[in-house]
XYZ file of C-alpha atoms in Angstrom:
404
model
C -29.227 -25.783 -22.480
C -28.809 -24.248 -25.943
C -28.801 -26.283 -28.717
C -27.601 -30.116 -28.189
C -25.428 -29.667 -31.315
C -24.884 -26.360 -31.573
C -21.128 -26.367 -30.605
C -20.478 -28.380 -33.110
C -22.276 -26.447 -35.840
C -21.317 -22.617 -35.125
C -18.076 -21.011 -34.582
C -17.919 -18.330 -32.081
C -19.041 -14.883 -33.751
C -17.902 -11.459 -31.986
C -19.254 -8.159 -32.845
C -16.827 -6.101 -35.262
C -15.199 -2.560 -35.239
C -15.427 0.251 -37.589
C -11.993 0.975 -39.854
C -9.617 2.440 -37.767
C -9.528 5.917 -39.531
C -13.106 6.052 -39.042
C -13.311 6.078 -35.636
C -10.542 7.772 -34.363
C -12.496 10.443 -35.617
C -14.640 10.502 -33.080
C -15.171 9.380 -29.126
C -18.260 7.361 -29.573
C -18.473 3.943 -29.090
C -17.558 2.085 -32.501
C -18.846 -1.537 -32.688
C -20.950 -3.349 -35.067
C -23.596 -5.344 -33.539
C -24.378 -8.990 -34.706
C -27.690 -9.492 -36.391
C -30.101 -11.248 -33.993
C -30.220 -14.637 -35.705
C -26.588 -14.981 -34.971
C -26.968 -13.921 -31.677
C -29.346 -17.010 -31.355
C -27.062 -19.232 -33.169
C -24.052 -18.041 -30.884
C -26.481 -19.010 -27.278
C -27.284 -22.709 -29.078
C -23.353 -23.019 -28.589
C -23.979 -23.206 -25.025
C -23.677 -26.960 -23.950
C -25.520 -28.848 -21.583
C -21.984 -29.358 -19.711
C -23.435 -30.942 -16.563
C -21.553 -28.241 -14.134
C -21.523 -24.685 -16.027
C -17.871 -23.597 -14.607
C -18.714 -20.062 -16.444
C -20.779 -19.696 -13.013
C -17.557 -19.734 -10.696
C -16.058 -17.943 -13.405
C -18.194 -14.746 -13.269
C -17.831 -12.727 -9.968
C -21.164 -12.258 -9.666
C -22.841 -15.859 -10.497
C -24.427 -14.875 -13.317
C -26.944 -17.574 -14.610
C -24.961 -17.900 -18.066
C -26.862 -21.160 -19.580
C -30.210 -20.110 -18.071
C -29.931 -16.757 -20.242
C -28.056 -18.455 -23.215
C -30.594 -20.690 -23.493
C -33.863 -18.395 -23.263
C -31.600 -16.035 -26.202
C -31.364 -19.248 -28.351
C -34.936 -19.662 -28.103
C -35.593 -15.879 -28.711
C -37.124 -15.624 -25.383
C -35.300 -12.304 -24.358
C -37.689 -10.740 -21.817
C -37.257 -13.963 -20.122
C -33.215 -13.701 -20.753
C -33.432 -10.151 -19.771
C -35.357 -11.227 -15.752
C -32.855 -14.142 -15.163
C -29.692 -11.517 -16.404
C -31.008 -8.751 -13.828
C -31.679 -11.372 -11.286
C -27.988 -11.281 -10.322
C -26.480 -8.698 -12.603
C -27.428 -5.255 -11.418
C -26.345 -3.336 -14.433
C -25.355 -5.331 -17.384
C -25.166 -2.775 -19.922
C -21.995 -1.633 -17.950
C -20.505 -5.278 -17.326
C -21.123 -6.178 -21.221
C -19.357 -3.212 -22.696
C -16.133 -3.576 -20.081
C -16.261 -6.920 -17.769
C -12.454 -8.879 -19.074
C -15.366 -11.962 -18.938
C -13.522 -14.506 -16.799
C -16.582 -16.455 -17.459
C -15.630 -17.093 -21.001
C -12.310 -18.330 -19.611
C -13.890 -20.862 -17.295
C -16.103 -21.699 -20.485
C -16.207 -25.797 -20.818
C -16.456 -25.436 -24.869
C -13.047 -23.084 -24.044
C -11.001 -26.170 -23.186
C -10.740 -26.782 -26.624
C -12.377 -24.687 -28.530
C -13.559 -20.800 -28.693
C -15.686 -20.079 -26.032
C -19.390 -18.875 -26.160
C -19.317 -15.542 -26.420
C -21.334 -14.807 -23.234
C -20.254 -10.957 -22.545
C -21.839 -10.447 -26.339
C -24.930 -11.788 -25.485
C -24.924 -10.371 -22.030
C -24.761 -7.172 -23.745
C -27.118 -7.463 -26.324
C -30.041 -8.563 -24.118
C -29.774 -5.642 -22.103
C -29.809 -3.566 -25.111
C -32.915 -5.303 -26.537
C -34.547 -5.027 -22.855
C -34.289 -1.068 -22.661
C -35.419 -1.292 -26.175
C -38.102 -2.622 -25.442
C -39.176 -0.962 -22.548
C -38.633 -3.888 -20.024
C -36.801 -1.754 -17.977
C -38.912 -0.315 -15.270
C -38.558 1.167 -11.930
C -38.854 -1.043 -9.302
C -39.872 1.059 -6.467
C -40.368 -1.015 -3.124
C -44.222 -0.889 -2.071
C -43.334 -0.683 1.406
C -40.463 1.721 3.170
C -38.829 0.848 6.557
C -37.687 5.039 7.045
C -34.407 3.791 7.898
C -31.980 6.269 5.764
C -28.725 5.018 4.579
C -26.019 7.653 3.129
C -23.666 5.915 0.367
C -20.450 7.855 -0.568
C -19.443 7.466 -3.939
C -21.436 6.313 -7.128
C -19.313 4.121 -9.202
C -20.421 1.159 -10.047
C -20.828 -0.643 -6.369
C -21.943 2.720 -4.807
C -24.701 2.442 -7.377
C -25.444 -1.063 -7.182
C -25.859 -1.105 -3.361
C -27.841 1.762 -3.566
C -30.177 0.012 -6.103
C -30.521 -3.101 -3.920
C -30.532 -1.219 -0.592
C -33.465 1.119 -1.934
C -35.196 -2.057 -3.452
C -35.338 -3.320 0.187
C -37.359 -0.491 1.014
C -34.663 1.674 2.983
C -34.108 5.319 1.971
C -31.190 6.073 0.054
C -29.025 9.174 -0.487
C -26.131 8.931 -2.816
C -23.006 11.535 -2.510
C -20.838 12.501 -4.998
C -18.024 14.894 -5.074
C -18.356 14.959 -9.140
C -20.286 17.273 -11.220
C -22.309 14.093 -12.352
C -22.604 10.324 -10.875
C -21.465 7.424 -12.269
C -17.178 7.729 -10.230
C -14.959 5.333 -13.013
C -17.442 4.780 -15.272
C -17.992 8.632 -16.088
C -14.633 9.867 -15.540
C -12.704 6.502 -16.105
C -14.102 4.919 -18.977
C -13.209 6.527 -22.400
C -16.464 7.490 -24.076
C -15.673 4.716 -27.073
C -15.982 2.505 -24.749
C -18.795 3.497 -22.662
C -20.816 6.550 -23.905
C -22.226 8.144 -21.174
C -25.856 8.237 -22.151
C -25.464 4.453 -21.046
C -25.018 5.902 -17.469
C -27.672 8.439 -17.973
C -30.367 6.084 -19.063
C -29.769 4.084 -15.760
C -29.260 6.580 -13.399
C -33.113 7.913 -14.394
C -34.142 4.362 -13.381
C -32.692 4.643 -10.126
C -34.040 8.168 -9.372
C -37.551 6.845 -10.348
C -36.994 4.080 -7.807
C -36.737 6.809 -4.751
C -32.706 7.205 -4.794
C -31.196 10.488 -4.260
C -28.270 11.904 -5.971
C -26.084 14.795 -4.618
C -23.154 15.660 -7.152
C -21.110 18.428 -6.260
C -20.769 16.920 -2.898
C -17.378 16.101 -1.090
C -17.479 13.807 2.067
C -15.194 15.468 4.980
C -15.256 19.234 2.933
C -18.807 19.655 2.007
C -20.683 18.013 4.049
C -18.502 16.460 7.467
C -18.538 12.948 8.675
C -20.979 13.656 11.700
C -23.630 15.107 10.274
C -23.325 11.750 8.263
C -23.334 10.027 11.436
C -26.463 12.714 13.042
C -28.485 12.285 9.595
C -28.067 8.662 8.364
C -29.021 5.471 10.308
C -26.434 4.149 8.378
C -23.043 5.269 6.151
C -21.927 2.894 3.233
C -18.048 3.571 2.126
C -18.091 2.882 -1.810
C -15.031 5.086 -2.516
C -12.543 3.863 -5.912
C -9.834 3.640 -6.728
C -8.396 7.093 -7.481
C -4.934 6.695 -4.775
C -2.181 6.312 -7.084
C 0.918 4.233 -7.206
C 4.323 6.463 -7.893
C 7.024 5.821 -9.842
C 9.711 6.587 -7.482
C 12.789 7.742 -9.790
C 14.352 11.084 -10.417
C 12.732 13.172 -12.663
C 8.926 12.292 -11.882
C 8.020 15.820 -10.843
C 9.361 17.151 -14.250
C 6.369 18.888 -16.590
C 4.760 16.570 -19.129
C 4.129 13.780 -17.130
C 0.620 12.922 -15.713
C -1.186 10.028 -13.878
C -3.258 8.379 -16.341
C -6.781 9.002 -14.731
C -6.515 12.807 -13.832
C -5.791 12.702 -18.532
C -8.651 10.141 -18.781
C -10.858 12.634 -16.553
C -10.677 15.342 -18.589
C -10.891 14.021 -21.957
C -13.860 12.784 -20.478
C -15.043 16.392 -19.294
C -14.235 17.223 -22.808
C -16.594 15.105 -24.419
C -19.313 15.842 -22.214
C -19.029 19.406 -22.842
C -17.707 20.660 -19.622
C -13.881 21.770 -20.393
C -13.150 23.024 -24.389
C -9.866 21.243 -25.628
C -7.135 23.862 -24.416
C -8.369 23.164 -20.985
C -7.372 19.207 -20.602
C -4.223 17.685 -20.825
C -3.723 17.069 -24.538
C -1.821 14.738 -26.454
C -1.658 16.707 -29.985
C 1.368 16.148 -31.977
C 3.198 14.681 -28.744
C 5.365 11.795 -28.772
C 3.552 10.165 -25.723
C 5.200 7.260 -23.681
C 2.542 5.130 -21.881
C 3.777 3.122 -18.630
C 1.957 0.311 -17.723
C 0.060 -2.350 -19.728
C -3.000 -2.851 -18.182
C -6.773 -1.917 -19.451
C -6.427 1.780 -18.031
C -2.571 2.268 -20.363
C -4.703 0.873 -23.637
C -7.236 3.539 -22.814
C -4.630 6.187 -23.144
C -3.620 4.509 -26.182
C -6.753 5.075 -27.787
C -7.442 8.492 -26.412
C -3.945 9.672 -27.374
C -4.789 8.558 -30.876
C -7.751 10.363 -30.913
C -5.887 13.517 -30.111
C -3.440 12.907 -33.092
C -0.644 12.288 -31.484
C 2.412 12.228 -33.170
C 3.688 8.728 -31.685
C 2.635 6.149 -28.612
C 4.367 4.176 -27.017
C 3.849 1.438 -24.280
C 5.760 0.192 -21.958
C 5.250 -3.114 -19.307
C 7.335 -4.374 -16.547
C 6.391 -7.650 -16.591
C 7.452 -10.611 -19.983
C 5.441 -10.416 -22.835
C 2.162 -12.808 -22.240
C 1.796 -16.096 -24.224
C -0.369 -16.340 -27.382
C -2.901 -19.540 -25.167
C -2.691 -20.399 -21.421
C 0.430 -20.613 -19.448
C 0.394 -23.894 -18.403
C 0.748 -22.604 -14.550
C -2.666 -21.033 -15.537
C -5.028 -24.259 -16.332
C -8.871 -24.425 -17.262
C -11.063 -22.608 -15.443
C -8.645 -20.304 -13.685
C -8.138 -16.665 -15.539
C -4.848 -16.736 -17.934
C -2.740 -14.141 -18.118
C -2.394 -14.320 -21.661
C -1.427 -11.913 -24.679
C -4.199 -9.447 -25.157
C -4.679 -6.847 -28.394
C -7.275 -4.197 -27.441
C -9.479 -2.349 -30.023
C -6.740 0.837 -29.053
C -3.860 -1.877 -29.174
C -4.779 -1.714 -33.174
C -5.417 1.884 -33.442
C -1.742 2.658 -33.305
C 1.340 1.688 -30.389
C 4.272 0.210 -30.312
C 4.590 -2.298 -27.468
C 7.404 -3.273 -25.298
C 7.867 -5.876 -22.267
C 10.233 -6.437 -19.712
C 11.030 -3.006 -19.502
C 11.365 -0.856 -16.271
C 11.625 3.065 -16.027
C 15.094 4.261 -14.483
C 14.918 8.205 -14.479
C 12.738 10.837 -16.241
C 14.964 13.574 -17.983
C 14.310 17.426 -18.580
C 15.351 20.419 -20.073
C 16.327 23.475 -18.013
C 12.881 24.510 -17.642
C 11.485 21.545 -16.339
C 10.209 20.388 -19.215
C 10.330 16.289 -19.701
C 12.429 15.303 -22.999
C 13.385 11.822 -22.551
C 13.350 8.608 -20.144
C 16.020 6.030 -19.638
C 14.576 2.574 -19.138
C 16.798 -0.993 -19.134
C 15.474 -4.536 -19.660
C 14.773 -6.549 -16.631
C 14.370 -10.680 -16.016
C 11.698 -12.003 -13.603
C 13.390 -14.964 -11.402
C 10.450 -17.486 -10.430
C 11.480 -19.607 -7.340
C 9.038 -21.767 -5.576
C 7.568 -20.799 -2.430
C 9.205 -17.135 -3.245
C 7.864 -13.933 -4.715
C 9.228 -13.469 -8.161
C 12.255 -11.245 -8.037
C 12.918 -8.428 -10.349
C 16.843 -8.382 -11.858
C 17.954 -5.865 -13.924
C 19.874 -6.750 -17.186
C 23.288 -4.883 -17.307
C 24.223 -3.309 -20.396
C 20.415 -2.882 -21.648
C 19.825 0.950 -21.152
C 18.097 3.193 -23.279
C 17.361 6.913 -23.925
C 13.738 7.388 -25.342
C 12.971 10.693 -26.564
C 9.343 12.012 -25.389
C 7.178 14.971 -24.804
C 4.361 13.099 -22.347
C 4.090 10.431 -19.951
C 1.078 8.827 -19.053
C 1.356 6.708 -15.781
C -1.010 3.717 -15.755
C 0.231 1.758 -12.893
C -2.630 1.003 -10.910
């Protein structure tokens, strides 16, 4: 697999960004690709490990060597079948998977890892290039009809494979357009959304139906599912909420992170102007919670121009390399910097929120948080203690809520 040597003779090599005041210009996506001779050199650092942990590592068993190896050898039609063999849509997966497969990497025991999501990516790319990409539409049909309710990415992907298998397939969406997170979830310089629209043609060519517009239980009811379908597939997200239960959460200027990501992302696309979504323009914007969907705010808060963000996590701050609770293969939970990390924020851990506070209209002007210590015990769940003496006013105008 790869190159015998080839770990030893190239580093790892990741694609690069455009300067910072470039692209918060703009909402496209903003990376520099790596010239295809270095994409070859970077699948030669693929070893012939004996037992290829990055399988177990990727959720859905990816054949990682198989394609490294066929990308090393510039065989990337070949690259491209064994990639789609297991990997529905990896044009999605290689712009956003976290790529626990690079964590379970062998070479990542002690060195950089191969830089699998990379290559993932880029031999999609080179396959709809290419025109590799066809419709696969199933040469016989077995009339069963199957409804599927929701079209993120596993309402699409079991429609795809459920339609391959020859059954008929409507997709329902209560959206103007398909596509559930990755539409209305995923900032656009992250995932433009002709990506979704170049797939989504695919999967009409193959026989699928799409019906935007289309709530489950309001437009159309749950029996005539039942009366119309031989069968009803449940692929709604994640869109339920966690609250932050102190005082002051109703107060104006505070807003759950997806309903702001959702309409930037209706901005973009053209279907609300600016003064219709929830904007961040010379705002000093607080961000709670530290995950993926909080440094997506980041970044679209910067694009806005606001005046200041802020972040804020409840848990410590990560180490720099693996915890050592958190050995090879398993998925550390390690100190990540996010392209929107480097746009602009100032980061804080350990830090809960205690109240939200507002003027006399309603209108949020500060929070109060305090410091809090995590107490491990063995056997236990880790108990949250707050640390006396450690509260703070922060002065804000918004609040995006990122907790999951």
């Amino acid at each position: 697999m790869g190159k015998t040597t080839g770990f030893m003779e190239y580093k790892r090599v990741d694609e690069s960004y455009d300067a910072v005041d470039k692209r918060l210009k703009h909402y496209k996506e903003f990376t520099i690709p790596v010239k295809e001779k270095e994409l070859q050199n970077q699948g030669a650092r693929c070893m012939d490990c004996g037992i290829p942990f990055c399988h177990s590592g990727c959720p859905l068993g990816n054949l990682i060597p198989d394609f490294n190896d066929n990308v090393y050898r510039g065989n990337w039609e070949k690259a491209a079948k064994i990639l789609h063999s297991t990997n529905n849509f990896p044009e999605f997966t290689g712009r956003l998977c976290p790529a626990p497969c690079e964590q379970a990497c062998v070479l990542g025991i002690n060195e950089d890892p191969v830089s699998i999501e990379n290559i993932e990516k880029n031999i999609v790319e080179t396959a709809f290039n290419k025109g590799w990409i066809k419709a696969q539409v199933p040469a016989i049909r077995t009339e069963k009809t199957i409804a599927v309710v929701g079209s993120g990415p596993s309402g699409l992907a079991a429609a795809q494979q459920l339609n391959r298998a020859g059954h008929l397939v409507t997709v329902f969406e209560r959206d103007a357009k398909v596509g559930g997170l990755l539409r209305y979830g995923i900032p656009d310089f992250k995932l433009e959304k002709s990506v979704i629209d170049r797939r989504i043609d695919v999967l009409e060519e193959e026989g699928i139906v799409f019906k935007p517009n289309t709530n489950v239980g309001v437009d159309v009811t749950v029996e005539e599912l039942k009366t119309n379908f031989d069968a009803v597939l449940l692929c709604g997200g994640a869109t339920a909420r966690r609250v932050l239960p102190v005082d002051g959460v109703d107060l104006k200027g505070l807003y759950q992170a997806m309903d702001f990501l959702k309409l930037n992302n209706e901005y973009v696309d053209g279907l609300k102007s600016f003064d219709d979504i929830v904007s961040a323009k010379g705002k000093n914007v607080i961000v709670i919670g530290g995950g993926d969907t909080g440094s997506d705010c980041i970044g679209t808060s910067n694009r806005h121009g606001a005046q200041s963000v802020t972040n804020f996590e409840i848990l410590d701050k990560p180490t720099e390399g693996r915890p050592a609770h958190q050995p090879w293969p398993f998925w550390p939970m390690k100190m990540k910097t996010s392209s929107s990390h480097q746009e602009g924020v100032e980061r804080h851990w350990s830090v809960s929120t205690k109240k939200f506070i507002g003027d006399k209209n309603g209108q949020l002007t500060a929070l109060v948080t305090c410091e809090v210590e995590w107490i491990f015990k063995e056997g236990e769940r880790p108990q949250l203690k707050e640390l006396p003496g450690t509260e703070k006013t922060w002065p804000c105008d918004m609040v995006l809520l990122a907790l999951g």
